[in-house]
Every structure is written in structure tokens, then in C-alpha cells.
PDB file of C-alpha atoms in Angstrom:
ATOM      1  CA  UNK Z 284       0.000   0.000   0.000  1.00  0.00           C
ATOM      2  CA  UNK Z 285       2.919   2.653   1.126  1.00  0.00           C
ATOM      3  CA  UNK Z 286       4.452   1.705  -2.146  1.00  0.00           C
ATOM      4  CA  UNK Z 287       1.270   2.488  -4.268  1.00  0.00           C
ATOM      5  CA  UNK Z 288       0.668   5.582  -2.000  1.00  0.00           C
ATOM      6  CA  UNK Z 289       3.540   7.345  -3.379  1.00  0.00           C
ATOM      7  CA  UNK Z 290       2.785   7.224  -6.493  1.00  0.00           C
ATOM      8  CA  UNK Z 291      -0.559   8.745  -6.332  1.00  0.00           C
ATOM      9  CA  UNK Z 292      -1.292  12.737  -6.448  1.00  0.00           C
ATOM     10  CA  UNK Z 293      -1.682  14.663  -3.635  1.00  0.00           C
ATOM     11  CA  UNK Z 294      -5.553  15.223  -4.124  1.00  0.00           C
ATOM     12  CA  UNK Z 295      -6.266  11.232  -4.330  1.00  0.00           C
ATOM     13  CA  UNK Z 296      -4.402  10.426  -1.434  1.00  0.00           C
ATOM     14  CA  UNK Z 297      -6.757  13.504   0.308  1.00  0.00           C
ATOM     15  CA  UNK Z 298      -9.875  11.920  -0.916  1.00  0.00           C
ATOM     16  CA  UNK Z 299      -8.947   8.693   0.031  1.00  0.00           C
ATOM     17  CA  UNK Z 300      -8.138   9.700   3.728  1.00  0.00           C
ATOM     18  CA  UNK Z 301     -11.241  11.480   3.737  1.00  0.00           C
ATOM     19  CA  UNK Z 302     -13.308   7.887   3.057  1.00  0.00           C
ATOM     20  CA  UNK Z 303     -11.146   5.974   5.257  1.00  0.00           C
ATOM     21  CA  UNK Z 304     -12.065   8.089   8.000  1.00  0.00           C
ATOM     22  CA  UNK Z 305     -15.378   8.055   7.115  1.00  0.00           C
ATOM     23  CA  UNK Z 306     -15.308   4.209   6.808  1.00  0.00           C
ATOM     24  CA  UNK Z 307     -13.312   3.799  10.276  1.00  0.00           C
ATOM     25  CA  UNK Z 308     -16.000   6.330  12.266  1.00  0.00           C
ATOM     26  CA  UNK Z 309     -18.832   3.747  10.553  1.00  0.00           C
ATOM     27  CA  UNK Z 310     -16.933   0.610  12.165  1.00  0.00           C
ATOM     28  CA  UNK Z 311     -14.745   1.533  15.156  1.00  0.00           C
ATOM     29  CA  UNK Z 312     -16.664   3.013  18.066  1.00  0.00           C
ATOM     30  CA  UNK Z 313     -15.514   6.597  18.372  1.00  0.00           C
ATOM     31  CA  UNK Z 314     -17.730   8.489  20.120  1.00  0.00           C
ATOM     32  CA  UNK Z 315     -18.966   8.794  23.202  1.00  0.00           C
ATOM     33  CA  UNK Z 316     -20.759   5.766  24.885  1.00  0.00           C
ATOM     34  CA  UNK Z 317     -19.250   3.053  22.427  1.00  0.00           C
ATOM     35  CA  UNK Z 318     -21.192   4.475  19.261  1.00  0.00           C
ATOM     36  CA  UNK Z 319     -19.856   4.761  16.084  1.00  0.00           C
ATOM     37  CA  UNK Z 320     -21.235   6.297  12.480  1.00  0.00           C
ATOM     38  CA  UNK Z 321     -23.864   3.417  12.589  1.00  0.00           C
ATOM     39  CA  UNK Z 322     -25.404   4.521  15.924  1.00  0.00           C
ATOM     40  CA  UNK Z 323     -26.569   7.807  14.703  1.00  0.00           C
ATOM     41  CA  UNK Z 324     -30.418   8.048  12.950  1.00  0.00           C
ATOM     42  CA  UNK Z 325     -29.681   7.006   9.144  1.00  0.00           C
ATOM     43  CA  UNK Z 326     -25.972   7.478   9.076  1.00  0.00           C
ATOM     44  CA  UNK Z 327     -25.622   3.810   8.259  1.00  0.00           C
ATOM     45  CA  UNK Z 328     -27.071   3.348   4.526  1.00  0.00           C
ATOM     46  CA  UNK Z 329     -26.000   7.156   3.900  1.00  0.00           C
ATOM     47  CA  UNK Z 330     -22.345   6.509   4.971  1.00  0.00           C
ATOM     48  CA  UNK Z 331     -21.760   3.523   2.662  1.00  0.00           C
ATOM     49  CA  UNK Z 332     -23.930   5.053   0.067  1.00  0.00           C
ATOM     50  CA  UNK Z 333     -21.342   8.343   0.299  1.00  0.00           C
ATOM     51  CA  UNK Z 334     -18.043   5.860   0.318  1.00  0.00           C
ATOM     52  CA  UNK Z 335     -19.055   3.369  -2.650  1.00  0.00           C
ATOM     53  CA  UNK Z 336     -19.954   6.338  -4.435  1.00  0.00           C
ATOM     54  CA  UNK Z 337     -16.558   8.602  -3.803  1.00  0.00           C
ATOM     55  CA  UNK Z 338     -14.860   5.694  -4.454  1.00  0.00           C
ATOM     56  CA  UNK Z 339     -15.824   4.144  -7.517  1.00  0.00           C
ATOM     57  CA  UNK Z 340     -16.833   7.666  -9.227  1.00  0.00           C
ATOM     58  CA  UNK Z 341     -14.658  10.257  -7.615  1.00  0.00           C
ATOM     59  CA  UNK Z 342     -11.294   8.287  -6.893  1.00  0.00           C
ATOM     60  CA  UNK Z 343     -11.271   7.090 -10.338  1.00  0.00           C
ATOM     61  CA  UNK Z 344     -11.821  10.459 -12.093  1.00  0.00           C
ATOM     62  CA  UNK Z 345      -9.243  12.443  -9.798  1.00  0.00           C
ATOM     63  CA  UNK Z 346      -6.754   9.875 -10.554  1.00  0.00           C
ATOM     64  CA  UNK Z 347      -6.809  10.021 -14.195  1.00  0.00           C
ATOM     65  CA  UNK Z 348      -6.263  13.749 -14.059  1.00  0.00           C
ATOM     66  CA  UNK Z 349      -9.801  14.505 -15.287  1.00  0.00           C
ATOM     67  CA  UNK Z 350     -12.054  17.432 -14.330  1.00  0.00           C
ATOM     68  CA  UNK Z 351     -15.031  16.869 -12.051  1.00  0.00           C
ATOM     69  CA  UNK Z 352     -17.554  17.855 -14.309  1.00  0.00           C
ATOM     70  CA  UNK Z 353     -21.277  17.911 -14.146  1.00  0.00           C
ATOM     71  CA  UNK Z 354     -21.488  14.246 -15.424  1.00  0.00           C
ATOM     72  CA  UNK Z 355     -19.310  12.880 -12.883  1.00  0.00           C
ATOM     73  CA  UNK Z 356     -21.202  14.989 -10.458  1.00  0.00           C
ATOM     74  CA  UNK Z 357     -24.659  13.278 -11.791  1.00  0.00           C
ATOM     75  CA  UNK Z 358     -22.529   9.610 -11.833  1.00  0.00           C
ATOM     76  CA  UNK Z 359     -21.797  10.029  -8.214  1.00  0.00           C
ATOM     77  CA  UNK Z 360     -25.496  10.544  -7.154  1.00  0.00           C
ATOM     78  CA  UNK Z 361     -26.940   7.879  -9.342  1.00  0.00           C
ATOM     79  CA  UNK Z 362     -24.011   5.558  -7.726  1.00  0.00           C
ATOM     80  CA  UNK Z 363     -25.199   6.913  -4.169  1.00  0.00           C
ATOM     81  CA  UNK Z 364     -28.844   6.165  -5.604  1.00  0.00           C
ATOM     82  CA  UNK Z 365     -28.327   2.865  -6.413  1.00  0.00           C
ATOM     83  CA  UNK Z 366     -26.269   2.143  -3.273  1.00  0.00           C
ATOM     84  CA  UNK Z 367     -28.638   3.395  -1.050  1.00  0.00           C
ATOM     85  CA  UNK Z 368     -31.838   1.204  -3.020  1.00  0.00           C
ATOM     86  CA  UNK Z 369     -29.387  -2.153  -2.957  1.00  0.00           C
ATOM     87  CA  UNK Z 370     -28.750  -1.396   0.492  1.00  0.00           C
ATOM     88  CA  UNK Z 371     -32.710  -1.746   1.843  1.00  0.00           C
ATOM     89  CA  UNK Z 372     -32.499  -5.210   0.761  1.00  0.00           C
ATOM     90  CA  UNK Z 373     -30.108  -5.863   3.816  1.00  0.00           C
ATOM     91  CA  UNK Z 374     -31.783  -3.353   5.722  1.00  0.00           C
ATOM     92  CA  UNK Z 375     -35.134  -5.156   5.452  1.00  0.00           C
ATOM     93  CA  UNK Z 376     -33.328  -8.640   6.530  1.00  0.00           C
ATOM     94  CA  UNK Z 377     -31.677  -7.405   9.146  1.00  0.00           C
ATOM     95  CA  UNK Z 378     -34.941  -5.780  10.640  1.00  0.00           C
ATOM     96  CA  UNK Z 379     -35.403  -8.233  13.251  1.00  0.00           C
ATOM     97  CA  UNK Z 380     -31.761  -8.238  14.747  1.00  0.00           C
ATOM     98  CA  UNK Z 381     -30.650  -4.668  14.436  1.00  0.00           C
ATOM     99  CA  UNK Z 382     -30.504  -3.088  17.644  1.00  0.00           C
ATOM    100  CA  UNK Z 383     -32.911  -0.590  18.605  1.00  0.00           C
ATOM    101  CA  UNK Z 384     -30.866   2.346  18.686  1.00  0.00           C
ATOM    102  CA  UNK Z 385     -29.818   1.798  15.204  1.00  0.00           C
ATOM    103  CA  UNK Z 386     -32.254   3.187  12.829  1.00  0.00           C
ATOM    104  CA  UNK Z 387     -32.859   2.320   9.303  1.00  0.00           C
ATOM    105  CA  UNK Z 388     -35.281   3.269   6.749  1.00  0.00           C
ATOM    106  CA  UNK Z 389     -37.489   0.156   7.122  1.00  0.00           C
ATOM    107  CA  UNK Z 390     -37.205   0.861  10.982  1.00  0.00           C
ATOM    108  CA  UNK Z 391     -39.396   4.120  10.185  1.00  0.00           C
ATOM    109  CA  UNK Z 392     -41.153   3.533   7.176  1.00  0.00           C
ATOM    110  CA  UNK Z 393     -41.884  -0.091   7.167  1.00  0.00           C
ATOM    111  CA  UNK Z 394     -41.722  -2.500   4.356  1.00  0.00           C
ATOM    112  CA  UNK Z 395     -44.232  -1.559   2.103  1.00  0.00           C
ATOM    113  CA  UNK Z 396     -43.343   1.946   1.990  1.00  0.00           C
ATOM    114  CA  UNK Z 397     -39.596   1.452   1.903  1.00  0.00           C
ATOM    115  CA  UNK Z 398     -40.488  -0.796  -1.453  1.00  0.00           C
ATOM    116  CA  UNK Z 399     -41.941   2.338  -2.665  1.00  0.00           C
ATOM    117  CA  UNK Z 400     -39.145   4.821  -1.876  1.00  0.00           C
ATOM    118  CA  UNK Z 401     -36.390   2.692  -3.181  1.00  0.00           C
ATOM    119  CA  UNK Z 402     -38.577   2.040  -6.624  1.00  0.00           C
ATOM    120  CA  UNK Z 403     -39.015   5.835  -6.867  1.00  0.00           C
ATOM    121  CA  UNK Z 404     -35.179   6.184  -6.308  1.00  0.00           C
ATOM    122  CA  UNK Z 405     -34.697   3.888  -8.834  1.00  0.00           C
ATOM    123  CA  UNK Z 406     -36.662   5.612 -11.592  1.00  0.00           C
ATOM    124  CA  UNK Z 407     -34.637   9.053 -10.330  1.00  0.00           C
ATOM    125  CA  UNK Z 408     -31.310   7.162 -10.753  1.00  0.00           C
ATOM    126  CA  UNK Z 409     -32.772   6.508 -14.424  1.00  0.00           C
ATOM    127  CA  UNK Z 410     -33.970  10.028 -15.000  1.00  0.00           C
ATOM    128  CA  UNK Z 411     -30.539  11.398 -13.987  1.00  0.00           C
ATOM    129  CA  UNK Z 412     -28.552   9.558 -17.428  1.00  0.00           C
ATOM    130  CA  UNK Z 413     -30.582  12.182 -19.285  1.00  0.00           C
ATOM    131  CA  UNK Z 414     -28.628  14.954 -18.476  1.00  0.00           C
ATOM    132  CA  UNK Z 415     -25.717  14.033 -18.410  1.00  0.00           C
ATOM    133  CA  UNK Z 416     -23.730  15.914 -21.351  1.00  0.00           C
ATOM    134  CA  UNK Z 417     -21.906  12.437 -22.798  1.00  0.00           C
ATOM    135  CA  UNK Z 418     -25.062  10.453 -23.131  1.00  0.00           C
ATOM    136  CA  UNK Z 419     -24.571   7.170 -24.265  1.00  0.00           C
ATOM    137  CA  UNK Z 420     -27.393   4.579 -25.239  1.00  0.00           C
ATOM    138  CA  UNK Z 421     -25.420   1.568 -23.958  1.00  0.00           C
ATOM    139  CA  UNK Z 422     -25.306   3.488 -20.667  1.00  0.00           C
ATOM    140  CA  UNK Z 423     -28.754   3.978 -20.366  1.00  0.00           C
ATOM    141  CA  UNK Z 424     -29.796   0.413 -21.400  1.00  0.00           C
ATOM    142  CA  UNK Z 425     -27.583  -0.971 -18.972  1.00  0.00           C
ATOM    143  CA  UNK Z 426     -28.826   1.408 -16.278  1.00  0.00           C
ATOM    144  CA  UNK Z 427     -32.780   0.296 -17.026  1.00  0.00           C
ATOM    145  CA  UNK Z 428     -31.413  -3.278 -17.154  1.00  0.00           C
ATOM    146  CA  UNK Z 429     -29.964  -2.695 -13.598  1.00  0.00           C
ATOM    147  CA  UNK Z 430     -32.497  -0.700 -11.866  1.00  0.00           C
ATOM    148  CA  UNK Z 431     -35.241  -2.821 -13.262  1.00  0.00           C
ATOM    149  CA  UNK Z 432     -33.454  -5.651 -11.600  1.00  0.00           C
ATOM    150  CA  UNK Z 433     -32.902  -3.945  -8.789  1.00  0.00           C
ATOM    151  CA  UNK Z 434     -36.658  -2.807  -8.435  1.00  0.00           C
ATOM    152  CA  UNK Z 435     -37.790  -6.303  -9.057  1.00  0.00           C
ATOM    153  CA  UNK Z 436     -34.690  -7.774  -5.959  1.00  0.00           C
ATOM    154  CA  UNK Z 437     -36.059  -4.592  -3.460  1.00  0.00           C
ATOM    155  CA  UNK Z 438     -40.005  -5.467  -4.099  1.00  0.00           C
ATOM    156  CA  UNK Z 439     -39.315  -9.159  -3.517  1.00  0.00           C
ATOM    157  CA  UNK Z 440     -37.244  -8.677   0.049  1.00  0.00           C
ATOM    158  CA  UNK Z 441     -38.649  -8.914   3.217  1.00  0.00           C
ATOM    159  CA  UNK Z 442     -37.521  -9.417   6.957  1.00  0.00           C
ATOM    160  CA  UNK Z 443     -37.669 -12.909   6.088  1.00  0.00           C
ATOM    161  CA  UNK Z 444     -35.396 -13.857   2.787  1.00  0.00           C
ATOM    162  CA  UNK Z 445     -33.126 -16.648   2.351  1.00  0.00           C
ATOM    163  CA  UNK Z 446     -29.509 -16.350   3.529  1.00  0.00           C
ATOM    164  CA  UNK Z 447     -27.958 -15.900  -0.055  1.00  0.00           C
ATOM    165  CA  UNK Z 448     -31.069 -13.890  -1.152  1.00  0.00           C
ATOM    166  CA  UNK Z 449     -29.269  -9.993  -0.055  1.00  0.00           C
ATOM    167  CA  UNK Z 450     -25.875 -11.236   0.633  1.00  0.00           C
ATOM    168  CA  UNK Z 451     -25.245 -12.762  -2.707  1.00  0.00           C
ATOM    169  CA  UNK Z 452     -27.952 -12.093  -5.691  1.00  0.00           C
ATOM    170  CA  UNK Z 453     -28.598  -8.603  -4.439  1.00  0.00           C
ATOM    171  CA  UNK Z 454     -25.139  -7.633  -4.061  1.00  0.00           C
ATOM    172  CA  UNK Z 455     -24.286  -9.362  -7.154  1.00  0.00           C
ATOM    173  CA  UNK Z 456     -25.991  -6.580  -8.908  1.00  0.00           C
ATOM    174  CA  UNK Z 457     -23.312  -4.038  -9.434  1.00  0.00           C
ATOM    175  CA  UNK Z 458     -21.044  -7.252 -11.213  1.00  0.00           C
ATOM    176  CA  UNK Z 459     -23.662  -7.640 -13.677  1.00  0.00           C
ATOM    177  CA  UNK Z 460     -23.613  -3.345 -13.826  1.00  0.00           C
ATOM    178  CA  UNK Z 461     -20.635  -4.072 -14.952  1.00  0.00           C
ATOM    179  CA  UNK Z 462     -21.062  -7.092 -17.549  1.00  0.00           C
ATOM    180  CA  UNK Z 463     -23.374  -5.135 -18.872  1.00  0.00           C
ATOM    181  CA  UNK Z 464     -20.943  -2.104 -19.567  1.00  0.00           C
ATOM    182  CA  UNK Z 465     -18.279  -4.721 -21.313  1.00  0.00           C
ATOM    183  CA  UNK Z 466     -21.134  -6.988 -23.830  1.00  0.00           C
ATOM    184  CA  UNK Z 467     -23.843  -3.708 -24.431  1.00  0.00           C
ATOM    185  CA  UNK Z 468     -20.922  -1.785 -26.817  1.00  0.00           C
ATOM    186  CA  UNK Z 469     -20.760  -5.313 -29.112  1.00  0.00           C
ATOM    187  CA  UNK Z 470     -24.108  -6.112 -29.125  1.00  0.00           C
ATOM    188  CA  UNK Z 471     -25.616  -2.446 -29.406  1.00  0.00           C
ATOM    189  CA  UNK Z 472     -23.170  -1.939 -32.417  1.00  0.00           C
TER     190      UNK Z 472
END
């Protein structure tokens, strides 16, 4: 890692430190009374939503010397978007075992309307490819592929889903994201 570190720019190795704080203040208890970044009233989903996102959209950019332009800007929220809807999944299984003083969405909204939000985050995360300034079709198909599967993964979970059902078909999702990316290009051309 020390060896990779120094051969990264200034401003990555900033960013970085910036999630791995974040990431250690979501794990290690910090603050007072033992609590940590997934004590506090929706810090949880928000926290990985904010790391996955900075990570696999910002880090990326910032290291390839580009500028963070408006549709990296609109990347990193759909990213947080989608993290946040493939997160409820887990959220909604773990309902029965979190304790109380952690509070998720399906804590305070229930099931059924949970389903609801993260559907209507979905179709946002869709909305969002439109203005981007570099629209691509194979981006867009692979995004309705994704969120459509992701819709159909969040309306099917409950508090009681197999053991693989969240921890390996949902979070398979962003693989196939990513399969999708590679075979669209040859097939759409």
C-alpha cells in the first residue's frame, strides 16, 4: 500500500483519507458511549452510500487527471442512488436483529413503503442519465437493465429472505452493472 501511495497525487491520497475516516467512524466506536457512524439516525445506509460512491466515481476520475464535471457529479449521485436502493435489501433482513438504537429506513417507514421509496429512487437514478452531457445509449440500457433488476430484488425482500437472497444475488448486482458495460458496446453496435 505505502508503495502504491507514493505514487498517487496529492488530491487522491486527500480523498482517500477522507473515506477511510469516514469508513473507520462507521466501524470503530468513536464516540462517546461506544457508538460509532452506525449509531446515529440514518448514518448507516448514507455513509456507505457516500463511500461506494466517492470511491468508484470520484477516486477514479481524480486519478486520471480529469475534471469533475457535471457528469461525474450526476454519476456520483446515481451511484449513491443505487447504493442506497441495494442497500434496503439488507436493511429489510436485518430488521429483526438490528438493535434498537440503530435506525434504518425500514425501521421508520416499514416495508411496504420502503419498497416504494427505493422504486421511486430507482426511476430518479434513471432520469438522472438524461442529463448528463456524454449520453450514451449503452449506458442507459444498462442502467434500465440494472435498476429494473434492482426494483424487481427490493419489491421481492422482506424481513424474512433466504440467507444468499441480499448477501449474494442482491449484491451481485453491481457485477452484472458491470457485464453489462463490457457486452452492451458489441451487441448495441
Amino acid at each position: 500500500m505505502v508503495f502504491y501511495a507514493n505514487r498517487l497525487p496529492y488530491e487522491v491520497l486527500f480523498v482517500c483519507a477522507i473515506f477511510g475516516v469516514l469508513t473507520l467512524l462507521y466501524a470503530l466506536p468513536i464516540f462517546s458511549r461506544k457508538r460509532n457512524l452506525r449509531s446515529f439516525y440514518g448514518a448507516k445506509m448514507y455513509t456507505i452510500a457516500f463511500v461506494w460512491a466517492g470511491v468508484t466515481v470520484l477516486l477514479p476520475v481524480l486519478n486520471a487527471g480529469q475534471e469533475l464535471g457535471i457528469d461525474v457529479w450526476i454519476s456520483f449521485v446515481q451511484r449513491f442512488l443505487f447504493v442506497v436502493v441495494i442497500t434496503l435489501p439488507f436493511d429489510m433482513r436485518d430488521l429483526n436483529y438490528d438493535r434498537n438504537e440503530i435506525h434504518t429506513i425500514p425501521k421508520s417507514l416499514g416495508i411496504k413503503y420502503t419498497k416504494v421509496l427505493g422504486v421511486g429512487l430507482l426511476i430518479i437514478f434513471i432520469i438522472m442519465e438524461f442529463f448528463k452531457d456524454q449520453f450514451q445509449y449503452k449506458n442507459l440500457v444498462a442502467l434500465c437493465i440494472v435498476a429494473v433488476a434492482s426494483a424487481l430484488f427490493l419489491i421481492r425482500s422482506s424481513d424474512k429472505q433466504s440467507t444468499y437472497y441480499a448477501s449474494f444475488f442482491v449484491e451481485g448486482l453491481p457485477m452484472i452493472w458491470w457485464g453489462l458495460l463490457c457486452v452492451l458496446p458489441e451487441l448495441l453496435s
